[in-house]
Amino acid sequence: MRVPTRSTTAFVPRTPKLTDVRTRPSPRPTGRVGAVPAVRGTPLRVKSAVKYSGRSDSLRVAATATDAPLGVFKLEYDISKDDATKSADWNEPVIVAVSGAAGQISNHLLFKIASGEVYGQDQPVALRLLGSENSREALEGVAMELEDSLFPLLREVSIGIDPMDVFVDADWALLIGAKPRGPGMERADLLEMNGAIFVGQGKALNEVAKPTCKVCVVGNPCNTNALICMENAPNLDRKNFHALTRLDENRAKCQLALKAGVFYETVTNVTIWGNHSTTQVPDFVNAQIGGEKAMEVIDDSEWLEADFTPAIQTRGGLLIKKWGRSSAASTAVSIADAIKSLVTPTPEGDWFSSAVCTDGNPYGIEEGIVFSMPCRSTGDGSYEIVEGLEINDWLRERIKKSEDELTKEAECVSHLTGKLGGACELMGAEADTMLPGEV
Ligand code: LMR
């Protein structure tokens, strides 16, 4: 019987590639720290993975080394040689880089991705986990749990703390890591602090990711972080950048369904317009329930305007008050949903919300910001903005407010996007949204 083998890998310099797991890394350049906790310039010591003889009683550890990262592996076992039916239609592995990988959101998300729930049961996955210097050990813990979960589609797990290593050849970059706001901090401080992270990550994506890489920014303030990332990654199509508003869409769908007394799936065509902040606009005007206008099904405009709308706008803040920390599981679910919406065709007549670059948008929103709008996908990872939604006065006024907020945020980070001369006017602005806090 053929036996599955796993071999360890870790972030080594871009040449040789990560997949050459037994290749000795070159000395790392001074000033860059990699995931391999060995002394720089020394050979990577490879821990031979557990080898299976095919009999449960003969499981043995072939060899161990003390300083190789735990949990990282590249699965060399070709499952099709044993059982062609299992993997006959598998695609080439998709390389998914995740920042904030040791945080709580990732702890939910990574296992969904590895299970095949997100990219599909015919889609093998290579996970590249990005953490920080402080989370090295935790990253290994995450990698170990992934390894222990026996996901057939999970072909590779690697860890690292330098985006220039972790983002190499990435097909997807899920940027969850961001610093949390502390006591006494102004929102402008927050933009500055997290903005710097997304400058570095944007530059790294620009240099080492696939030019087709799709980027989903979750770390708050996610719209403007996505803008910073996009402006620092000119090699990537601006249409490849998203900021997560699917969580808001899911929240809106749930509340509409509960109010109407129907199953969630009945609620469709829900748009979140604008910023992932308290100015976001959950659109009940164009939403549908069972194919009917939600406003007609619910027939309670006071509830829609005065209860539903602020409830969705402040749901994240309320969760923080309840939990003492920001949402994690539901955020992970919504990231999975956001990706699924891009890799599967959107059902006829429906759309999903994602904050995307406004260049050339059909709603007259100022260009050059990242703004949540209704999108459709053919399932190839790209999207089109859905045109022709009804924008009544109520919506227009609120969409404008969110647009103004994002324009101001963009001004505040103009020094991070290569557009010098912006004036930051956000000090003292209403700022309810806290950060996921996954570093
Ligand atoms: C959310 O909406 O739950 C997250 O963005 C966290 C937050 O700060 O509200």
CSV table of C-alpha atoms and ligand atoms in Angstrom, one decimal:
chain,number,residue,atom,x,y,z
A,1,MET,CA,0.0,0.0,0.0
A,2,ARG,CA,1.2,3.5,-0.8
A,3,VAL,CA,1.7,5.6,2.2
A,4,PRO,CA,0.9,9.3,2.6
A,5,THR,CA,3.9,11.4,3.6
A,6,ARG,CA,4.0,14.8,4.9
A,7,SER,CA,7.1,16.9,4.8
A,8,THR,CA,7.7,20.1,6.7
A,9,THR,CA,8.2,23.4,5.1
A,10,ALA,CA,8.7,26.9,6.3
A,11,PHE,CA,9.2,30.3,4.9
A,12,VAL,CA,12.5,30.4,3.2
A,13,PRO,CA,13.6,33.0,0.7
A,14,ARG,CA,11.6,33.3,-2.5
A,15,THR,CA,14.3,31.5,-4.4
A,16,PRO,CA,14.2,28.6,-4.0
A,17,LYS,CA,10.5,28.4,-3.7
A,18,LEU,CA,8.6,27.4,-0.7
A,19,THR,CA,7.6,24.1,-2.2
A,20,ASP,CA,11.2,23.0,-2.3
A,21,VAL,CA,10.9,21.9,1.2
A,22,ARG,CA,14.1,20.1,1.4
A,23,THR,CA,16.1,22.9,-0.1
A,24,ARG,CA,18.5,24.6,2.1
A,25,PRO,CA,17.6,28.3,2.4
A,26,SER,CA,20.1,30.9,1.6
A,27,PRO,CA,21.1,33.2,4.4
A,28,ARG,CA,18.3,35.7,5.0
A,29,PRO,CA,19.0,39.3,4.3
A,30,THR,CA,19.7,41.4,7.4
A,31,GLY,CA,16.7,43.1,8.8
A,32,ARG,CA,14.2,40.5,7.7
A,33,VAL,CA,13.0,37.8,10.0
A,34,GLY,CA,11.5,34.6,8.7
A,35,ALA,CA,9.4,31.9,10.3
A,36,VAL,CA,12.3,29.6,10.7
A,37,PRO,CA,13.4,30.0,14.2
A,38,ALA,CA,16.8,28.8,13.4
A,39,VAL,CA,19.8,31.1,13.3
A,40,ARG,CA,19.8,33.0,10.1
A,41,GLY,CA,22.0,31.6,7.4
A,42,THR,CA,22.1,28.1,8.9
A,43,PRO,CA,20.5,25.3,7.0
A,44,LEU,CA,16.9,24.7,7.5
A,45,ARG,CA,16.6,21.6,9.6
A,46,VAL,CA,13.8,19.5,8.3
A,47,LYS,CA,11.7,17.5,10.6
A,48,SER,CA,10.6,14.4,8.9
A,49,ALA,CA,6.9,14.1,9.4
A,50,VAL,CA,5.0,11.3,11.0
A,51,LYS,CA,5.0,8.4,8.6
A,52,TYR,CA,2.2,6.0,8.3
A,53,SER,CA,2.8,2.4,7.3
A,54,GLY,CA,-0.8,1.8,6.6
A,55,ARG,CA,-1.4,-0.1,9.9
A,56,SER,CA,-2.7,1.8,12.8
A,57,ASP,CA,-0.4,0.0,15.2
A,58,SER,CA,2.7,0.9,13.4
A,59,LEU,CA,2.4,4.7,13.5
A,60,ARG,CA,5.8,6.0,14.2
A,61,VAL,CA,7.7,9.2,14.3
A,62,ALA,CA,10.5,8.9,11.9
A,63,ALA,CA,12.6,11.8,13.1
A,64,THR,CA,12.2,15.1,14.9
A,65,ALA,CA,14.3,18.2,15.1
A,66,THR,CA,13.9,20.7,17.8
A,67,ASP,CA,13.9,23.9,15.9
A,68,ALA,CA,11.7,23.3,12.8
A,69,PRO,CA,8.3,24.9,13.0
A,70,LEU,CA,5.6,22.5,14.0
A,71,GLY,CA,2.5,21.9,12.0
A,72,VAL,CA,3.8,23.1,8.7
A,73,PHE,CA,3.9,20.6,5.9
A,74,LYS,CA,3.7,20.0,2.2
A,75,LEU,CA,1.7,16.9,1.4
A,76,GLU,CA,3.5,14.9,-1.3
A,77,TYR,CA,1.1,12.1,-1.3
A,78,ASP,CA,-0.7,11.7,-4.7
A,79,ILE,CA,-4.1,10.5,-3.7
A,80,SER,CA,-5.1,9.8,-7.3
A,81,LYS,CA,-2.7,7.0,-7.5
A,82,ASP,CA,-4.6,5.1,-4.8
A,83,ASP,CA,-8.1,6.2,-5.6
A,84,ALA,CA,-8.6,8.1,-8.8
A,85,THR,CA,-12.2,8.7,-8.1
A,86,LYS,CA,-11.4,10.7,-5.1
A,87,SER,CA,-9.3,13.4,-6.8
A,88,ALA,CA,-9.9,12.9,-10.5
A,89,ASP,CA,-11.4,16.3,-11.0
A,90,TRP,CA,-9.3,18.2,-8.5
A,91,ASN,CA,-7.8,21.5,-9.7
A,92,GLU,CA,-4.3,22.8,-9.1
A,93,PRO,CA,-4.0,24.0,-5.4
A,94,VAL,CA,-5.2,27.5,-4.8
A,95,ILE,CA,-2.7,29.4,-2.7
A,96,VAL,CA,-4.4,31.3,0.1
A,97,ALA,CA,-2.5,33.7,2.3
A,98,VAL,CA,-4.1,34.8,5.5
A,99,SER,CA,-2.9,37.6,7.8
A,100,GLY,CA,-3.8,37.7,11.4
A,101,ALA,CA,-3.6,33.9,11.1
A,102,ALA,CA,-3.2,33.3,14.9
A,103,GLY,CA,-6.3,35.4,15.7
A,104,GLN,CA,-9.8,34.5,16.5
A,105,ILE,CA,-11.3,35.2,13.2
A,106,SER,CA,-8.8,33.1,11.4
A,107,ASN,CA,-9.2,30.3,13.9
A,108,HIS,CA,-12.7,29.9,12.6
A,109,LEU,CA,-12.0,30.7,9.0
A,110,LEU,CA,-8.9,28.5,8.3
A,111,PHE,CA,-10.8,25.3,9.1
A,112,LYS,CA,-13.6,26.2,6.8
A,113,ILE,CA,-11.2,26.9,4.0
A,114,ALA,CA,-9.2,23.7,4.7
A,115,SER,CA,-12.4,21.6,4.7
A,116,GLY,CA,-13.3,22.6,1.1
A,117,GLU,CA,-16.4,24.5,2.2
A,118,VAL,CA,-15.1,27.8,0.7
A,119,TYR,CA,-13.3,27.0,-2.5
A,120,GLY,CA,-15.1,23.8,-3.3
A,121,GLN,CA,-14.7,20.1,-2.8
A,122,ASP,CA,-12.6,19.8,-6.0
A,123,GLN,CA,-10.2,22.5,-5.0
A,124,PRO,CA,-7.0,21.6,-3.1
A,125,VAL,CA,-5.7,24.4,-0.9
A,126,ALA,CA,-2.2,25.6,0.2
A,127,LEU,CA,-2.5,27.8,3.3
A,128,ARG,CA,0.1,30.5,3.9
A,129,LEU,CA,-0.3,31.9,7.4
A,130,LEU,CA,1.0,35.3,8.3
A,131,GLY,CA,1.5,36.3,11.9
A,132,SER,CA,3.6,38.7,13.9
A,133,GLU,CA,6.8,38.3,15.8
A,134,ASN,CA,4.7,37.9,19.0
A,135,SER,CA,2.5,35.2,17.5
A,136,ARG,CA,5.2,32.8,16.2
A,137,GLU,CA,4.3,30.1,18.7
A,138,ALA,CA,0.6,30.6,18.2
A,139,LEU,CA,1.1,30.3,14.4
A,140,GLU,CA,2.7,26.9,15.0
A,141,GLY,CA,-0.3,26.0,17.2
A,142,VAL,CA,-2.7,26.9,14.4
A,143,ALA,CA,-0.7,25.0,11.9
A,144,MET,CA,-0.6,21.9,14.2
A,145,GLU,CA,-4.3,21.9,14.6
A,146,LEU,CA,-4.7,22.2,10.8
A,147,GLU,CA,-2.3,19.3,10.4
A,148,ASP,CA,-4.2,17.2,13.0
A,149,SER,CA,-7.5,17.7,11.2
A,150,LEU,CA,-6.8,15.4,8.3
A,151,PHE,CA,-8.4,17.6,5.6
A,152,PRO,CA,-7.8,15.8,2.3
A,153,LEU,CA,-7.9,19.0,0.3
A,154,LEU,CA,-5.3,20.7,2.5
A,155,ARG,CA,-2.1,20.1,0.7
A,156,GLU,CA,0.2,22.5,2.4
A,157,VAL,CA,0.5,24.7,5.4
A,158,SER,CA,3.3,27.3,5.9
A,159,ILE,CA,3.8,30.0,8.4
A,160,GLY,CA,5.7,33.2,8.5
A,161,ILE,CA,5.9,36.8,9.8
A,162,ASP,CA,7.1,38.5,6.7
A,163,PRO,CA,4.5,39.3,4.0
A,164,MET,CA,7.2,39.2,1.4
A,165,ASP,CA,7.6,35.5,2.1
A,166,VAL,CA,4.1,34.6,2.9
A,167,PHE,CA,2.4,36.3,-0.1
A,168,VAL,CA,4.6,34.6,-2.7
A,169,ASP,CA,2.5,33.4,-5.6
A,170,ALA,CA,-0.7,34.0,-3.6
A,171,ASP,CA,-4.0,33.6,-5.5
A,172,TRP,CA,-5.9,35.0,-2.6
A,173,ALA,CA,-4.9,37.3,0.3
A,174,LEU,CA,-7.3,37.5,3.2
A,175,LEU,CA,-6.0,40.4,5.3
A,176,ILE,CA,-7.5,40.0,8.7
A,177,GLY,CA,-4.7,41.2,10.9
A,178,ALA,CA,-4.9,44.8,12.2
A,179,LYS,CA,-4.1,46.5,15.5
A,180,PRO,CA,-6.8,47.2,17.9
A,181,ARG,CA,-7.8,50.7,19.0
A,182,GLY,CA,-6.7,51.5,22.5
A,183,PRO,CA,-8.1,53.9,25.1
A,184,GLY,CA,-7.9,57.5,24.2
A,185,MET,CA,-7.1,56.9,20.6
A,186,GLU,CA,-8.6,59.1,17.9
A,187,ARG,CA,-9.9,57.6,14.8
A,188,ALA,CA,-7.2,59.3,12.8
A,189,ASP,CA,-4.6,57.5,14.9
A,190,LEU,CA,-6.2,54.3,14.0
A,191,LEU,CA,-6.1,55.0,10.4
A,192,GLU,CA,-2.5,55.9,10.6
A,193,MET,CA,-1.5,52.9,12.7
A,194,ASN,CA,-3.3,50.2,10.7
A,195,GLY,CA,-2.7,52.1,7.5
A,196,ALA,CA,1.0,51.5,7.8
A,197,ILE,CA,0.4,47.7,7.9
A,198,PHE,CA,-1.5,47.8,4.7
A,199,VAL,CA,1.2,49.8,3.0
A,200,GLY,CA,3.7,47.0,3.7
A,201,GLN,CA,1.2,44.3,2.7
A,202,GLY,CA,0.2,46.1,-0.5
A,203,LYS,CA,3.8,46.5,-1.5
A,204,ALA,CA,4.5,42.8,-0.7
A,205,LEU,CA,1.5,41.7,-2.8
A,206,ASN,CA,2.7,44.0,-5.6
A,207,GLU,CA,6.0,42.3,-5.6
A,208,VAL,CA,5.5,38.7,-4.9
A,209,ALA,CA,1.8,37.7,-5.3
A,210,LYS,CA,0.3,36.6,-8.5
A,211,PRO,CA,-0.9,39.7,-10.5
A,212,THR,CA,-4.4,38.0,-10.5
A,213,CYS,CA,-4.4,37.7,-6.7
A,214,LYS,CA,-7.8,38.6,-5.1
A,215,VAL,CA,-7.5,40.6,-1.9
A,216,CYS,CA,-10.1,40.8,0.8
A,217,VAL,CA,-9.4,43.3,3.6
A,218,VAL,CA,-11.1,42.6,7.0
A,219,GLY,CA,-8.9,44.5,9.4
A,220,ASN,CA,-10.6,47.8,10.2
A,221,PRO,CA,-11.1,50.4,9.0
A,222,CYS,CA,-11.4,47.9,6.2
A,223,ASN,CA,-12.5,50.1,3.3
A,224,THR,CA,-9.7,52.6,3.7
A,225,ASN,CA,-7.2,49.8,4.5
A,226,ALA,CA,-8.2,48.2,1.3
A,227,LEU,CA,-7.7,51.5,-0.5
A,228,ILE,CA,-4.2,51.8,1.0
A,229,CYS,CA,-3.3,48.3,0.0
A,230,MET,CA,-4.7,48.8,-3.5
A,231,GLU,CA,-2.7,52.0,-4.0
A,232,ASN,CA,0.5,50.3,-3.0
A,233,ALA,CA,0.0,47.3,-5.3
A,234,PRO,CA,-0.3,48.8,-8.8
A,235,ASN,CA,0.6,45.5,-10.4
A,236,LEU,CA,-2.7,44.1,-9.3
A,237,ASP,CA,-5.9,45.0,-11.0
A,238,ARG,CA,-7.8,47.5,-8.8
A,239,LYS,CA,-10.9,45.4,-9.3
A,240,ASN,CA,-9.2,42.6,-7.3
A,241,PHE,CA,-9.5,44.5,-4.0
A,242,HIS,CA,-12.4,44.0,-1.6
A,243,ALA,CA,-13.2,45.2,1.9
A,244,LEU,CA,-15.6,43.0,3.8
A,245,THR,CA,-19.2,44.2,4.1
A,246,ARG,CA,-20.6,40.7,3.7
A,247,LEU,CA,-20.9,40.6,7.5
A,248,ASP,CA,-23.2,43.6,7.4
A,249,GLU,CA,-25.2,42.0,4.6
A,250,ASN,CA,-25.7,38.8,6.6
A,251,ARG,CA,-26.8,40.8,9.6
A,252,ALA,CA,-29.3,42.7,7.5
A,253,LYS,CA,-30.7,39.6,5.9
A,254,CYS,CA,-31.1,38.0,9.3
A,255,GLN,CA,-33.0,40.9,10.8
A,256,LEU,CA,-35.3,41.2,7.7
A,257,ALA,CA,-36.0,37.5,7.8
A,258,LEU,CA,-36.8,37.6,11.5
A,259,LYS,CA,-39.1,40.6,11.1
A,260,ALA,CA,-40.9,39.0,8.1
A,261,GLY,CA,-41.0,35.6,9.8
A,262,VAL,CA,-39.4,33.8,6.9
A,263,PHE,CA,-36.3,31.7,6.3
A,264,TYR,CA,-33.1,33.6,5.7
A,265,GLU,CA,-32.6,32.2,2.2
A,266,THR,CA,-35.8,33.9,1.2
A,267,VAL,CA,-34.2,37.3,1.7
A,268,THR,CA,-32.3,38.4,-1.4
A,269,ASN,CA,-30.9,41.5,-3.1
A,270,VAL,CA,-29.6,43.1,0.0
A,271,THR,CA,-27.0,45.8,-0.6
A,272,ILE,CA,-24.8,47.4,2.0
A,273,TRP,CA,-23.8,50.8,0.6
A,274,GLY,CA,-20.6,52.6,1.7
A,275,ASN,CA,-18.3,52.2,4.6
A,276,HIS,CA,-18.1,49.4,7.1
A,277,SER,CA,-18.9,51.8,9.8
A,278,THR,CA,-21.9,53.4,11.4
A,279,THR,CA,-22.5,55.4,8.2
A,280,GLN,CA,-23.1,52.2,6.2
A,281,VAL,CA,-26.5,52.0,4.5
A,282,PRO,CA,-28.3,48.7,4.6
A,283,ASP,CA,-30.6,49.0,1.6
A,284,PHE,CA,-34.2,47.8,2.4
A,285,VAL,CA,-35.5,49.7,-0.6
A,286,ASN,CA,-34.2,47.2,-3.1
A,287,ALA,CA,-34.1,44.2,-0.8
A,288,GLN,CA,-36.5,41.4,-1.6
A,289,ILE,CA,-38.3,38.8,0.5
A,290,GLY,CA,-39.6,35.8,-1.4
A,291,GLY,CA,-39.2,37.8,-4.7
A,292,GLU,CA,-41.3,40.6,-3.4
A,293,LYS,CA,-40.1,44.1,-2.3
A,294,ALA,CA,-39.0,43.8,1.4
A,295,MET,CA,-40.8,47.1,2.1
A,296,GLU,CA,-44.1,45.7,1.0
A,297,VAL,CA,-43.7,42.4,2.7
A,298,ILE,CA,-42.7,44.0,6.0
A,299,ASP,CA,-44.9,47.1,5.5
A,300,ASP,CA,-43.4,49.0,8.4
A,301,SER,CA,-41.3,51.8,7.2
A,302,GLU,CA,-40.8,53.2,10.7
A,303,TRP,CA,-39.2,50.0,11.8
A,304,LEU,CA,-37.1,49.8,8.6
A,305,GLU,CA,-35.8,53.4,9.0
A,306,ALA,CA,-35.6,53.8,12.8
A,307,ASP,CA,-34.9,50.3,14.1
A,308,PHE,CA,-33.5,48.1,11.4
A,309,THR,CA,-31.1,50.6,9.9
A,310,PRO,CA,-29.3,51.7,13.1
A,311,ALA,CA,-29.4,48.1,14.4
A,312,ILE,CA,-27.3,47.0,11.4
A,313,GLN,CA,-25.1,50.0,11.5
A,314,THR,CA,-24.1,49.5,15.1
A,315,ARG,CA,-24.3,45.7,15.4
A,316,GLY,CA,-20.6,45.3,15.5
A,317,GLY,CA,-20.3,47.8,18.4
A,318,LEU,CA,-23.1,46.1,20.3
A,319,LEU,CA,-21.3,42.7,19.9
A,320,ILE,CA,-18.2,44.2,21.3
A,321,LYS,CA,-20.1,45.4,24.4
A,322,LYS,CA,-21.6,42.0,24.9
A,323,TRP,CA,-18.5,39.9,24.2
A,324,GLY,CA,-15.8,42.3,25.4
A,325,ARG,CA,-14.2,41.7,22.0
A,326,SER,CA,-15.3,42.0,18.4
A,327,SER,CA,-17.1,39.4,16.4
A,328,ALA,CA,-15.0,36.5,15.3
A,329,ALA,CA,-17.1,33.5,14.2
A,330,SER,CA,-19.7,35.4,12.3
A,331,THR,CA,-16.9,37.5,10.6
A,332,ALA,CA,-15.2,34.2,9.5
A,333,VAL,CA,-18.5,32.9,8.2
A,334,SER,CA,-19.0,36.1,6.2
A,335,ILE,CA,-15.5,36.0,4.8
A,336,ALA,CA,-16.2,32.5,3.6
A,337,ASP,CA,-19.5,33.7,2.1
A,338,ALA,CA,-17.7,36.6,0.4
A,339,ILE,CA,-15.2,34.3,-1.2
A,340,LYS,CA,-17.9,31.8,-2.2
A,341,SER,CA,-19.8,34.7,-3.9
A,342,LEU,CA,-16.8,35.3,-6.1
A,343,VAL,CA,-16.0,31.7,-6.9
A,344,THR,CA,-19.5,30.6,-7.7
A,345,PRO,CA,-21.9,32.2,-10.1
A,346,THR,CA,-24.4,34.6,-8.5
A,347,PRO,CA,-28.0,33.3,-8.7
A,348,GLU,CA,-30.0,34.9,-11.5
A,349,GLY,CA,-31.4,38.3,-10.5
A,350,ASP,CA,-29.6,38.4,-7.2
A,351,TRP,CA,-26.4,40.2,-6.0
A,352,PHE,CA,-24.1,40.4,-3.0
A,353,SER,CA,-22.4,43.3,-1.2
A,354,SER,CA,-18.7,44.0,-1.3
A,355,ALA,CA,-16.7,47.1,-0.9
A,356,VAL,CA,-14.9,47.6,-4.1
A,357,CYS,CA,-13.0,50.3,-6.0
A,358,THR,CA,-15.4,53.1,-7.2
A,359,ASP,CA,-13.5,53.8,-10.4
A,360,GLY,CA,-16.1,53.9,-13.2
A,361,ASN,CA,-19.0,53.0,-10.9
A,362,PRO,CA,-22.5,53.6,-12.2
A,363,TYR,CA,-23.9,55.4,-9.1
A,364,GLY,CA,-21.8,58.6,-9.3
A,365,ILE,CA,-19.9,57.7,-6.2
A,366,GLU,CA,-16.6,59.6,-6.1
A,367,GLU,CA,-13.9,57.6,-7.8
A,368,GLY,CA,-10.8,56.3,-6.1
A,369,ILE,CA,-12.3,55.1,-2.8
A,370,VAL,CA,-13.4,51.6,-1.7
A,371,PHE,CA,-17.2,51.6,-1.3
A,372,SER,CA,-19.6,48.8,-0.7
A,373,MET,CA,-22.0,48.3,-3.6
A,374,PRO,CA,-24.1,45.5,-5.2
A,375,CYS,CA,-22.0,43.0,-7.1
A,376,ARG,CA,-22.5,40.0,-9.3
A,377,SER,CA,-20.0,37.3,-10.3
A,378,THR,CA,-19.8,34.7,-13.0
A,379,GLY,CA,-17.9,32.6,-10.5
A,380,ASP,CA,-14.4,33.2,-11.9
A,381,GLY,CA,-13.3,35.3,-8.9
A,382,SER,CA,-14.2,38.6,-10.6
A,383,TYR,CA,-17.3,40.7,-10.3
A,384,GLU,CA,-19.4,43.4,-11.9
A,385,ILE,CA,-21.2,46.2,-10.1
A,386,VAL,CA,-25.0,45.8,-10.6
A,387,GLU,CA,-26.5,48.8,-12.2
A,388,GLY,CA,-30.0,50.3,-12.0
A,389,LEU,CA,-30.9,49.9,-8.4
A,390,GLU,CA,-33.5,52.5,-7.2
A,391,ILE,CA,-31.9,55.2,-5.1
A,392,ASN,CA,-34.6,57.1,-3.5
A,393,ASP,CA,-34.0,60.3,-1.4
A,394,TRP,CA,-33.7,58.4,1.8
A,395,LEU,CA,-31.0,56.2,0.4
A,396,ARG,CA,-29.3,59.0,-1.5
A,397,GLU,CA,-28.8,61.2,1.6
A,398,ARG,CA,-27.3,58.4,3.6
A,399,ILE,CA,-25.1,57.0,0.8
A,400,LYS,CA,-23.7,60.5,0.5
A,401,LYS,CA,-22.9,60.7,4.2
A,402,SER,CA,-20.9,57.4,3.9
A,403,GLU,CA,-19.2,58.6,0.7
A,404,ASP,CA,-18.2,61.8,2.5
A,405,GLU,CA,-16.8,59.8,5.4
A,406,LEU,CA,-14.7,57.6,3.1
A,407,THR,CA,-13.5,60.6,1.1
A,408,LYS,CA,-12.3,62.1,4.4
A,409,GLU,CA,-10.7,58.8,5.4
A,410,ALA,CA,-8.9,58.7,2.1
A,411,GLU,CA,-7.6,62.3,2.7
A,412,CYS,CA,-6.3,61.2,6.1
A,413,VAL,CA,-4.2,58.5,4.6
A,414,SER,CA,-3.1,60.3,1.5
A,415,HIS,CA,0.5,60.1,2.7
A,416,LEU,CA,0.1,56.4,2.6
A,417,THR,CA,-1.3,56.2,-0.8
A,418,GLY,CA,1.2,58.4,-2.6
A,419,LYS,CA,-1.2,61.3,-2.9
A,420,LEU,CA,0.4,64.0,-0.9
A,421,GLY,CA,-1.3,67.1,0.3
A,422,GLY,CA,-4.5,65.7,1.9
A,423,ALA,CA,-5.9,67.3,5.0
A,424,CYS,CA,-7.3,65.0,7.7
A,425,GLU,CA,-10.6,66.2,9.1
A,426,LEU,CA,-11.8,63.1,10.9
A,427,MET,CA,-10.7,64.1,14.4
A,428,GLY,CA,-13.6,63.9,16.7
A,429,ALA,CA,-15.8,62.3,14.1
A,430,GLU,CA,-18.3,59.7,15.3
A,431,ALA,CA,-16.3,56.5,15.4
A,432,ASP,CA,-18.1,53.5,16.8
A,433,THR,CA,-16.3,50.8,15.0
A,434,MET,CA,-13.6,48.9,16.9
A,435,LEU,CA,-11.1,46.6,15.3
A,436,PRO,CA,-11.1,42.9,15.1
A,437,GLY,CA,-7.9,43.1,17.0
A,438,GLU,CA,-6.2,40.1,15.3
A,439,VAL,CA,-2.6,40.9,15.2
B,1,LMR,C1,-17.8,43.9,13.2
B,1,LMR,O1,-18.5,44.6,12.4
B,1,LMR,O2,-18.3,43.1,14.0
B,1,LMR,C2,-16.3,44.1,13.1
B,1,LMR,O3,-16.0,45.0,12.1
B,1,LMR,C3,-15.8,44.5,14.4
B,1,LMR,C4,-16.2,45.9,14.9
B,1,LMR,O4,-15.4,46.6,15.3
B,1,LMR,O5,-17.4,46.2,14.9
